[in-house]
């Protein structure tokens, strides 16, 4: 019953988890109990992960074999904490690069690792998941991300040789900022300059744009 409660409370607010537990298995608990056991389970899981990170750092055991081609993608999202504070939770997504039935390149078997921590601590903590997925043994790895500086360190830590891919939305944002800077400095650009540059970037690649 407690395991079921924790699983529910990891997906929804404690009050709803408490109500659903009663509906599903007939167990009555308070909202405070739901919160307490869920947080205790989370702390226990965190302790296990931190212990595994220390073991991997000191023993340097070889990762299991995983997919030959893998993709990694990191990002941060601000969440509202109890007490009104906002903090950034960092997430790393890992997946296998393959082709679907139509022959299109895609990613499958995605997994995610998240922590509320600074960039340096996150790099080390994510070792648990990158090791489990066999990222270090993959023959080809790409890193799709938004260009934030801390993400470069994340890639350097886990697969420095990964092909780094700036996602198109952020690439467009940076190109637009360049155009604004040119205009602010007195330069003249055609009204359709941005549209033309982004079209070339998407269909012809970055060389001409750069």
JSON list of C-alpha atoms in Angstrom, two decimals:
[
{"chain": "A", "resi": 1, "resn": "UNK", "atom": "CA", "xyz": [0.00, 0.00, 0.00]},
{"chain": "A", "resi": 2, "resn": "UNK", "atom": "CA", "xyz": [2.80, 2.41, 0.83]},
{"chain": "A", "resi": 3, "resn": "UNK", "atom": "CA", "xyz": [4.55, 1.67, -2.45]},
{"chain": "A", "resi": 4, "resn": "UNK", "atom": "CA", "xyz": [1.34, 2.37, -4.35]},
{"chain": "A", "resi": 5, "resn": "UNK", "atom": "CA", "xyz": [0.86, 5.61, -2.42]},
{"chain": "A", "resi": 6, "resn": "UNK", "atom": "CA", "xyz": [4.39, 6.78, -3.27]},
{"chain": "A", "resi": 7, "resn": "UNK", "atom": "CA", "xyz": [3.95, 5.98, -6.94]},
{"chain": "A", "resi": 8, "resn": "UNK", "atom": "CA", "xyz": [0.70, 7.93, -7.05]},
{"chain": "A", "resi": 9, "resn": "UNK", "atom": "CA", "xyz": [2.11, 10.88, -5.12]},
{"chain": "A", "resi": 10, "resn": "UNK", "atom": "CA", "xyz": [5.05, 11.06, -7.53]},
{"chain": "A", "resi": 11, "resn": "UNK", "atom": "CA", "xyz": [2.61, 11.72, -10.38]},
{"chain": "A", "resi": 12, "resn": "UNK", "atom": "CA", "xyz": [0.03, 14.02, -8.75]},
{"chain": "A", "resi": 13, "resn": "UNK", "atom": "CA", "xyz": [-0.52, 16.28, -5.73]},
{"chain": "A", "resi": 14, "resn": "UNK", "atom": "CA", "xyz": [-0.55, 14.57, -2.34]},
{"chain": "A", "resi": 15, "resn": "UNK", "atom": "CA", "xyz": [-4.26, 15.17, -1.72]},
{"chain": "A", "resi": 16, "resn": "UNK", "atom": "CA", "xyz": [-5.30, 13.58, -5.02]},
{"chain": "A", "resi": 17, "resn": "UNK", "atom": "CA", "xyz": [-2.91, 10.68, -4.43]},
{"chain": "A", "resi": 18, "resn": "UNK", "atom": "CA", "xyz": [-4.47, 10.08, -1.00]},
{"chain": "A", "resi": 19, "resn": "UNK", "atom": "CA", "xyz": [-7.97, 10.08, -2.45]},
{"chain": "A", "resi": 20, "resn": "UNK", "atom": "CA", "xyz": [-7.04, 7.77, -5.34]},
{"chain": "A", "resi": 21, "resn": "UNK", "atom": "CA", "xyz": [-5.33, 5.31, -2.99]},
{"chain": "A", "resi": 22, "resn": "UNK", "atom": "CA", "xyz": [-8.54, 5.00, -1.02]},
{"chain": "A", "resi": 23, "resn": "UNK", "atom": "CA", "xyz": [-10.57, 4.49, -4.20]},
{"chain": "A", "resi": 24, "resn": "UNK", "atom": "CA", "xyz": [-8.19, 1.86, -5.58]},
{"chain": "A", "resi": 25, "resn": "UNK", "atom": "CA", "xyz": [-7.26, -0.25, -2.56]},
{"chain": "A", "resi": 26, "resn": "UNK", "atom": "CA", "xyz": [-9.49, 1.01, 0.25]},
{"chain": "A", "resi": 27, "resn": "UNK", "atom": "CA", "xyz": [-6.63, 2.37, 2.37]},
{"chain": "A", "resi": 28, "resn": "UNK", "atom": "CA", "xyz": [-7.20, 5.64, 4.23]},
{"chain": "A", "resi": 29, "resn": "UNK", "atom": "CA", "xyz": [-4.24, 7.91, 4.90]},
{"chain": "A", "resi": 30, "resn": "UNK", "atom": "CA", "xyz": [-3.85, 11.62, 5.53]},
{"chain": "A", "resi": 31, "resn": "UNK", "atom": "CA", "xyz": [-2.33, 14.14, 3.13]},
{"chain": "A", "resi": 32, "resn": "UNK", "atom": "CA", "xyz": [0.53, 14.56, 5.62]},
{"chain": "A", "resi": 33, "resn": "UNK", "atom": "CA", "xyz": [1.24, 10.84, 5.52]},
{"chain": "A", "resi": 34, "resn": "UNK", "atom": "CA", "xyz": [1.28, 10.85, 1.72]},
{"chain": "A", "resi": 35, "resn": "UNK", "atom": "CA", "xyz": [3.78, 13.69, 1.75]},
{"chain": "A", "resi": 36, "resn": "UNK", "atom": "CA", "xyz": [5.96, 12.17, 4.47]},
{"chain": "A", "resi": 37, "resn": "UNK", "atom": "CA", "xyz": [6.34, 8.70, 2.93]},
{"chain": "A", "resi": 38, "resn": "UNK", "atom": "CA", "xyz": [6.88, 10.12, -0.56]},
{"chain": "A", "resi": 39, "resn": "UNK", "atom": "CA", "xyz": [9.63, 12.46, 0.59]},
{"chain": "A", "resi": 40, "resn": "UNK", "atom": "CA", "xyz": [11.25, 9.69, 2.63]},
{"chain": "A", "resi": 41, "resn": "UNK", "atom": "CA", "xyz": [11.25, 7.39, -0.40]},
{"chain": "A", "resi": 42, "resn": "UNK", "atom": "CA", "xyz": [12.73, 10.15, -2.55]},
{"chain": "A", "resi": 43, "resn": "UNK", "atom": "CA", "xyz": [15.51, 10.74, -0.02]},
{"chain": "A", "resi": 44, "resn": "UNK", "atom": "CA", "xyz": [16.27, 7.01, 0.08]},
{"chain": "A", "resi": 45, "resn": "UNK", "atom": "CA", "xyz": [16.43, 6.85, -3.72]},
{"chain": "A", "resi": 46, "resn": "UNK", "atom": "CA", "xyz": [18.68, 9.92, -3.82]},
{"chain": "A", "resi": 47, "resn": "UNK", "atom": "CA", "xyz": [21.02, 8.29, -1.33]},
{"chain": "A", "resi": 48, "resn": "UNK", "atom": "CA", "xyz": [21.24, 5.17, -3.51]},
{"chain": "A", "resi": 49, "resn": "UNK", "atom": "CA", "xyz": [22.01, 7.28, -6.61]},
{"chain": "A", "resi": 50, "resn": "UNK", "atom": "CA", "xyz": [24.67, 9.33, -4.84]},
{"chain": "A", "resi": 51, "resn": "UNK", "atom": "CA", "xyz": [26.31, 6.16, -3.58]},
{"chain": "A", "resi": 52, "resn": "UNK", "atom": "CA", "xyz": [26.35, 4.73, -7.09]},
{"chain": "A", "resi": 53, "resn": "UNK", "atom": "CA", "xyz": [27.93, 7.93, -8.46]},
{"chain": "A", "resi": 54, "resn": "UNK", "atom": "CA", "xyz": [30.75, 7.70, -5.92]},
{"chain": "A", "resi": 55, "resn": "UNK", "atom": "CA", "xyz": [31.29, 4.05, -6.78]},
{"chain": "A", "resi": 56, "resn": "UNK", "atom": "CA", "xyz": [31.47, 4.76, -10.51]},
{"chain": "A", "resi": 57, "resn": "UNK", "atom": "CA", "xyz": [33.87, 7.68, -9.99]},
{"chain": "A", "resi": 58, "resn": "UNK", "atom": "CA", "xyz": [36.28, 5.65, -7.88]},
{"chain": "A", "resi": 59, "resn": "UNK", "atom": "CA", "xyz": [36.02, 2.21, -9.45]},
{"chain": "A", "resi": 60, "resn": "UNK", "atom": "CA", "xyz": [35.72, 3.36, -13.05]},
{"chain": "A", "resi": 61, "resn": "UNK", "atom": "CA", "xyz": [33.83, 0.23, -14.05]},
{"chain": "A", "resi": 62, "resn": "UNK", "atom": "CA", "xyz": [33.04, -0.20, -17.73]},
{"chain": "A", "resi": 63, "resn": "UNK", "atom": "CA", "xyz": [29.54, 0.76, -18.77]},
{"chain": "A", "resi": 64, "resn": "UNK", "atom": "CA", "xyz": [27.24, -1.93, -20.19]},
{"chain": "A", "resi": 65, "resn": "UNK", "atom": "CA", "xyz": [26.85, -2.01, -23.94]},
{"chain": "A", "resi": 66, "resn": "UNK", "atom": "CA", "xyz": [24.01, 0.12, -25.19]},
{"chain": "A", "resi": 67, "resn": "UNK", "atom": "CA", "xyz": [22.77, 1.41, -28.52]},
{"chain": "A", "resi": 68, "resn": "UNK", "atom": "CA", "xyz": [25.46, 2.12, -31.11]},
{"chain": "A", "resi": 69, "resn": "UNK", "atom": "CA", "xyz": [23.96, 5.53, -31.96]},
{"chain": "A", "resi": 70, "resn": "UNK", "atom": "CA", "xyz": [22.62, 7.68, -29.15]},
{"chain": "A", "resi": 71, "resn": "UNK", "atom": "CA", "xyz": [21.31, 11.20, -28.65]},
{"chain": "A", "resi": 72, "resn": "UNK", "atom": "CA", "xyz": [21.60, 13.30, -25.52]},
{"chain": "A", "resi": 73, "resn": "UNK", "atom": "CA", "xyz": [19.74, 16.51, -24.80]},
{"chain": "A", "resi": 74, "resn": "UNK", "atom": "CA", "xyz": [19.85, 18.68, -21.70]},
{"chain": "A", "resi": 75, "resn": "UNK", "atom": "CA", "xyz": [17.79, 21.63, -20.54]},
{"chain": "A", "resi": 76, "resn": "UNK", "atom": "CA", "xyz": [16.69, 23.50, -17.46]},
{"chain": "A", "resi": 77, "resn": "UNK", "atom": "CA", "xyz": [13.21, 24.48, -16.29]},
{"chain": "A", "resi": 78, "resn": "UNK", "atom": "CA", "xyz": [12.25, 26.74, -13.41]},
{"chain": "A", "resi": 79, "resn": "UNK", "atom": "CA", "xyz": [9.82, 25.26, -10.90]},
{"chain": "A", "resi": 80, "resn": "UNK", "atom": "CA", "xyz": [7.89, 26.93, -8.11]},
{"chain": "A", "resi": 81, "resn": "UNK", "atom": "CA", "xyz": [8.96, 25.56, -4.73]},
{"chain": "A", "resi": 82, "resn": "UNK", "atom": "CA", "xyz": [7.08, 25.56, -1.45]},
{"chain": "A", "resi": 83, "resn": "UNK", "atom": "CA", "xyz": [7.57, 28.98, 0.13]},
{"chain": "A", "resi": 84, "resn": "UNK", "atom": "CA", "xyz": [7.41, 30.92, -3.13]},
{"chain": "A", "resi": 85, "resn": "UNK", "atom": "CA", "xyz": [10.99, 30.40, -4.33]},
{"chain": "A", "resi": 86, "resn": "UNK", "atom": "CA", "xyz": [11.74, 29.59, -7.97]},
{"chain": "A", "resi": 87, "resn": "UNK", "atom": "CA", "xyz": [14.62, 27.23, -8.77]},
{"chain": "A", "resi": 88, "resn": "UNK", "atom": "CA", "xyz": [15.98, 25.57, -11.89]},
{"chain": "A", "resi": 89, "resn": "UNK", "atom": "CA", "xyz": [15.65, 21.81, -12.28]},
{"chain": "A", "resi": 90, "resn": "UNK", "atom": "CA", "xyz": [18.07, 20.39, -14.83]},
{"chain": "A", "resi": 91, "resn": "UNK", "atom": "CA", "xyz": [17.13, 17.41, -16.99]},
{"chain": "A", "resi": 92, "resn": "UNK", "atom": "CA", "xyz": [19.11, 15.12, -19.28]},
{"chain": "A", "resi": 93, "resn": "UNK", "atom": "CA", "xyz": [17.26, 13.06, -21.89]},
{"chain": "A", "resi": 94, "resn": "UNK", "atom": "CA", "xyz": [18.91, 10.05, -23.53]},
{"chain": "A", "resi": 95, "resn": "UNK", "atom": "CA", "xyz": [17.63, 8.03, -26.46]},
{"chain": "A", "resi": 96, "resn": "UNK", "atom": "CA", "xyz": [18.58, 5.60, -29.21]},
{"chain": "A", "resi": 97, "resn": "UNK", "atom": "CA", "xyz": [18.95, 7.05, -32.70]},
{"chain": "A", "resi": 98, "resn": "UNK", "atom": "CA", "xyz": [17.29, 4.75, -35.21]},
{"chain": "A", "resi": 99, "resn": "UNK", "atom": "CA", "xyz": [14.88, 4.74, -38.15]},
{"chain": "A", "resi": 100, "resn": "UNK", "atom": "CA", "xyz": [11.13, 4.16, -38.12]},
{"chain": "A", "resi": 101, "resn": "UNK", "atom": "CA", "xyz": [9.17, 2.02, -40.57]},
{"chain": "A", "resi": 102, "resn": "UNK", "atom": "CA", "xyz": [9.15, 4.89, -43.09]},
{"chain": "A", "resi": 103, "resn": "UNK", "atom": "CA", "xyz": [12.94, 5.15, -42.96]},
{"chain": "A", "resi": 104, "resn": "UNK", "atom": "CA", "xyz": [12.91, 8.45, -41.08]},
{"chain": "A", "resi": 105, "resn": "UNK", "atom": "CA", "xyz": [15.59, 9.11, -38.47]},
{"chain": "A", "resi": 106, "resn": "UNK", "atom": "CA", "xyz": [14.09, 9.27, -34.98]},
{"chain": "A", "resi": 107, "resn": "UNK", "atom": "CA", "xyz": [14.90, 8.67, -31.32]},
{"chain": "A", "resi": 108, "resn": "UNK", "atom": "CA", "xyz": [13.40, 5.80, -29.34]},
{"chain": "A", "resi": 109, "resn": "UNK", "atom": "CA", "xyz": [13.59, 4.30, -25.85]},
{"chain": "A", "resi": 110, "resn": "UNK", "atom": "CA", "xyz": [13.94, 7.67, -24.16]},
{"chain": "A", "resi": 111, "resn": "UNK", "atom": "CA", "xyz": [14.92, 7.99, -20.52]},
{"chain": "A", "resi": 112, "resn": "UNK", "atom": "CA", "xyz": [15.24, 11.07, -18.34]},
{"chain": "A", "resi": 113, "resn": "UNK", "atom": "CA", "xyz": [17.37, 12.14, -15.39]},
{"chain": "A", "resi": 114, "resn": "UNK", "atom": "CA", "xyz": [16.55, 15.29, -13.38]},
{"chain": "A", "resi": 115, "resn": "UNK", "atom": "CA", "xyz": [18.04, 17.08, -10.40]},
{"chain": "A", "resi": 116, "resn": "UNK", "atom": "CA", "xyz": [17.59, 20.35, -8.55]},
{"chain": "A", "resi": 117, "resn": "UNK", "atom": "CA", "xyz": [21.28, 21.25, -8.44]},
{"chain": "A", "resi": 118, "resn": "UNK", "atom": "CA", "xyz": [24.01, 23.44, -9.88]},
{"chain": "A", "resi": 119, "resn": "UNK", "atom": "CA", "xyz": [25.59, 22.57, -13.23]},
{"chain": "A", "resi": 120, "resn": "UNK", "atom": "CA", "xyz": [28.73, 20.95, -11.85]},
{"chain": "A", "resi": 121, "resn": "UNK", "atom": "CA", "xyz": [26.84, 18.72, -9.43]},
{"chain": "A", "resi": 122, "resn": "UNK", "atom": "CA", "xyz": [24.39, 17.74, -12.16]},
{"chain": "A", "resi": 123, "resn": "UNK", "atom": "CA", "xyz": [27.21, 16.62, -14.45]},
{"chain": "A", "resi": 124, "resn": "UNK", "atom": "CA", "xyz": [28.40, 14.11, -11.86]},
{"chain": "A", "resi": 125, "resn": "UNK", "atom": "CA", "xyz": [24.93, 13.02, -10.73]},
{"chain": "A", "resi": 126, "resn": "UNK", "atom": "CA", "xyz": [23.87, 12.20, -14.31]},
{"chain": "A", "resi": 127, "resn": "UNK", "atom": "CA", "xyz": [26.70, 9.66, -14.49]},
{"chain": "A", "resi": 128, "resn": "UNK", "atom": "CA", "xyz": [24.28, 7.10, -13.04]},
{"chain": "A", "resi": 129, "resn": "UNK", "atom": "CA", "xyz": [22.01, 7.34, -16.08]},
{"chain": "A", "resi": 130, "resn": "UNK", "atom": "CA", "xyz": [24.67, 7.79, -18.78]},
{"chain": "A", "resi": 131, "resn": "UNK", "atom": "CA", "xyz": [26.49, 4.73, -17.40]},
{"chain": "A", "resi": 132, "resn": "UNK", "atom": "CA", "xyz": [23.28, 2.68, -17.31]},
{"chain": "A", "resi": 133, "resn": "UNK", "atom": "CA", "xyz": [22.51, 3.56, -20.93]},
{"chain": "A", "resi": 134, "resn": "UNK", "atom": "CA", "xyz": [26.06, 2.76, -22.09]},
{"chain": "A", "resi": 135, "resn": "UNK", "atom": "CA", "xyz": [26.58, 6.26, -23.50]},
{"chain": "A", "resi": 136, "resn": "UNK", "atom": "CA", "xyz": [30.37, 6.09, -23.21]},
{"chain": "A", "resi": 137, "resn": "UNK", "atom": "CA", "xyz": [30.47, 2.94, -25.35]},
{"chain": "A", "resi": 138, "resn": "UNK", "atom": "CA", "xyz": [28.23, 4.22, -28.16]},
{"chain": "A", "resi": 139, "resn": "UNK", "atom": "CA", "xyz": [30.02, 4.62, -31.49]},
{"chain": "A", "resi": 140, "resn": "UNK", "atom": "CA", "xyz": [28.18, 7.84, -32.40]},
{"chain": "A", "resi": 141, "resn": "UNK", "atom": "CA", "xyz": [26.58, 10.41, -30.09]},
{"chain": "A", "resi": 142, "resn": "UNK", "atom": "CA", "xyz": [24.86, 13.69, -30.88]},
{"chain": "A", "resi": 143, "resn": "UNK", "atom": "CA", "xyz": [23.95, 16.40, -28.39]},
{"chain": "A", "resi": 144, "resn": "UNK", "atom": "CA", "xyz": [20.86, 18.43, -29.31]},
{"chain": "A", "resi": 145, "resn": "UNK", "atom": "CA", "xyz": [20.45, 21.51, -27.11]},
{"chain": "A", "resi": 146, "resn": "UNK", "atom": "CA", "xyz": [19.87, 25.23, -26.90]},
{"chain": "A", "resi": 147, "resn": "UNK", "atom": "CA", "xyz": [23.48, 26.43, -26.67]},
{"chain": "A", "resi": 148, "resn": "UNK", "atom": "CA", "xyz": [23.51, 27.36, -22.97]},
{"chain": "A", "resi": 149, "resn": "UNK", "atom": "CA", "xyz": [27.04, 27.44, -21.59]},
{"chain": "A", "resi": 150, "resn": "UNK", "atom": "CA", "xyz": [26.44, 24.90, -18.82]},
{"chain": "A", "resi": 151, "resn": "UNK", "atom": "CA", "xyz": [25.28, 22.37, -21.40]},
{"chain": "A", "resi": 152, "resn": "UNK", "atom": "CA", "xyz": [28.66, 22.49, -23.11]},
{"chain": "A", "resi": 153, "resn": "UNK", "atom": "CA", "xyz": [30.23, 21.37, -19.83]},
{"chain": "A", "resi": 154, "resn": "UNK", "atom": "CA", "xyz": [27.67, 18.57, -19.52]},
{"chain": "A", "resi": 155, "resn": "UNK", "atom": "CA", "xyz": [28.59, 17.24, -22.96]},
{"chain": "A", "resi": 156, "resn": "UNK", "atom": "CA", "xyz": [32.31, 17.62, -22.26]},
{"chain": "A", "resi": 157, "resn": "UNK", "atom": "CA", "xyz": [31.92, 15.56, -19.10]},
{"chain": "A", "resi": 158, "resn": "UNK", "atom": "CA", "xyz": [30.02, 12.64, -20.62]},
{"chain": "A", "resi": 159, "resn": "UNK", "atom": "CA", "xyz": [30.93, 12.58, -24.34]},
{"chain": "A", "resi": 160, "resn": "UNK", "atom": "CA", "xyz": [33.27, 15.35, -25.40]},
{"chain": "A", "resi": 161, "resn": "UNK", "atom": "CA", "xyz": [33.34, 13.96, -28.95]},
{"chain": "A", "resi": 162, "resn": "UNK", "atom": "CA", "xyz": [29.56, 14.22, -29.41]},
{"chain": "A", "resi": 163, "resn": "UNK", "atom": "CA", "xyz": [28.31, 16.07, -32.48]},
{"chain": "A", "resi": 164, "resn": "UNK", "atom": "CA", "xyz": [26.75, 19.22, -31.02]},
{"chain": "A", "resi": 165, "resn": "UNK", "atom": "CA", "xyz": [23.51, 20.31, -32.65]},
{"chain": "A", "resi": 166, "resn": "UNK", "atom": "CA", "xyz": [21.93, 23.66, -31.87]},
{"chain": "A", "resi": 167, "resn": "UNK", "atom": "CA", "xyz": [18.17, 23.32, -32.14]},
{"chain": "A", "resi": 168, "resn": "UNK", "atom": "CA", "xyz": [16.63, 25.43, -34.87]},
{"chain": "A", "resi": 169, "resn": "UNK", "atom": "CA", "xyz": [14.41, 27.57, -32.63]},
{"chain": "A", "resi": 170, "resn": "UNK", "atom": "CA", "xyz": [17.37, 28.84, -30.60]},
{"chain": "A", "resi": 171, "resn": "UNK", "atom": "CA", "xyz": [19.53, 29.18, -33.69]},
{"chain": "A", "resi": 172, "resn": "UNK", "atom": "CA", "xyz": [16.85, 31.46, -35.13]},
{"chain": "A", "resi": 173, "resn": "UNK", "atom": "CA", "xyz": [16.78, 33.45, -31.91]},
{"chain": "A", "resi": 174, "resn": "UNK", "atom": "CA", "xyz": [20.55, 34.03, -32.02]},
{"chain": "A", "resi": 175, "resn": "UNK", "atom": "CA", "xyz": [20.49, 35.00, -35.70]},
{"chain": "A", "resi": 176, "resn": "UNK", "atom": "CA", "xyz": [17.74, 37.51, -34.95]},
{"chain": "A", "resi": 177, "resn": "UNK", "atom": "CA", "xyz": [19.83, 39.02, -32.13]},
{"chain": "A", "resi": 178, "resn": "UNK", "atom": "CA", "xyz": [22.71, 39.47, -34.58]},
{"chain": "A", "resi": 179, "resn": "UNK", "atom": "CA", "xyz": [20.43, 41.36, -36.96]},
{"chain": "A", "resi": 180, "resn": "UNK", "atom": "CA", "xyz": [19.16, 43.58, -34.15]},
{"chain": "A", "resi": 181, "resn": "UNK", "atom": "CA", "xyz": [22.73, 44.37, -33.12]},
{"chain": "A", "resi": 182, "resn": "UNK", "atom": "CA", "xyz": [23.63, 45.29, -36.69]},
{"chain": "A", "resi": 183, "resn": "UNK", "atom": "CA", "xyz": [20.65, 47.63, -36.95]},
{"chain": "A", "resi": 184, "resn": "UNK", "atom": "CA", "xyz": [21.36, 49.14, -33.52]},
{"chain": "A", "resi": 185, "resn": "UNK", "atom": "CA", "xyz": [24.89, 49.95, -34.73]},
{"chain": "A", "resi": 186, "resn": "UNK", "atom": "CA", "xyz": [23.50, 51.79, -37.78]},
{"chain": "A", "resi": 187, "resn": "UNK", "atom": "CA", "xyz": [23.71, 48.97, -40.29]},
{"chain": "A", "resi": 188, "resn": "UNK", "atom": "CA", "xyz": [21.02, 48.46, -42.90]},
{"chain": "A", "resi": 189, "resn": "UNK", "atom": "CA", "xyz": [19.44, 45.12, -43.58]},
{"chain": "A", "resi": 190, "resn": "UNK", "atom": "CA", "xyz": [16.59, 44.23, -45.96]},
{"chain": "A", "resi": 191, "resn": "UNK", "atom": "CA", "xyz": [13.17, 43.85, -44.36]},
{"chain": "A", "resi": 192, "resn": "UNK", "atom": "CA", "xyz": [13.14, 40.16, -45.31]},
{"chain": "A", "resi": 193, "resn": "UNK", "atom": "CA", "xyz": [16.75, 39.55, -44.17]},
{"chain": "A", "resi": 194, "resn": "UNK", "atom": "CA", "xyz": [15.84, 37.31, -41.26]},
{"chain": "A", "resi": 195, "resn": "UNK", "atom": "CA", "xyz": [13.44, 35.16, -43.29]},
{"chain": "A", "resi": 196, "resn": "UNK", "atom": "CA", "xyz": [16.04, 34.65, -46.00]},
{"chain": "A", "resi": 197, "resn": "UNK", "atom": "CA", "xyz": [18.83, 33.76, -43.58]},
{"chain": "A", "resi": 198, "resn": "UNK", "atom": "CA", "xyz": [16.68, 31.27, -41.67]},
{"chain": "A", "resi": 199, "resn": "UNK", "atom": "CA", "xyz": [15.52, 29.64, -44.90]},
{"chain": "A", "resi": 200, "resn": "UNK", "atom": "CA", "xyz": [19.13, 29.13, -45.94]},
{"chain": "A", "resi": 201, "resn": "UNK", "atom": "CA", "xyz": [20.03, 27.85, -42.48]},
{"chain": "A", "resi": 202, "resn": "UNK", "atom": "CA", "xyz": [17.26, 25.25, -42.51]},
{"chain": "A", "resi": 203, "resn": "UNK", "atom": "CA", "xyz": [17.64, 24.04, -46.09]},
{"chain": "A", "resi": 204, "resn": "UNK", "atom": "CA", "xyz": [21.32, 24.63, -46.92]},
{"chain": "A", "resi": 205, "resn": "UNK", "atom": "CA", "xyz": [23.10, 24.36, -43.58]},
{"chain": "A", "resi": 206, "resn": "UNK", "atom": "CA", "xyz": [25.15, 26.83, -41.56]},
{"chain": "A", "resi": 207, "resn": "UNK", "atom": "CA", "xyz": [28.22, 27.40, -43.76]},
{"chain": "A", "resi": 208, "resn": "UNK", "atom": "CA", "xyz": [26.80, 30.13, -45.97]},
{"chain": "A", "resi": 209, "resn": "UNK", "atom": "CA", "xyz": [24.95, 31.74, -43.07]},
{"chain": "A", "resi": 210, "resn": "UNK", "atom": "CA", "xyz": [28.12, 31.92, -40.99]}
]
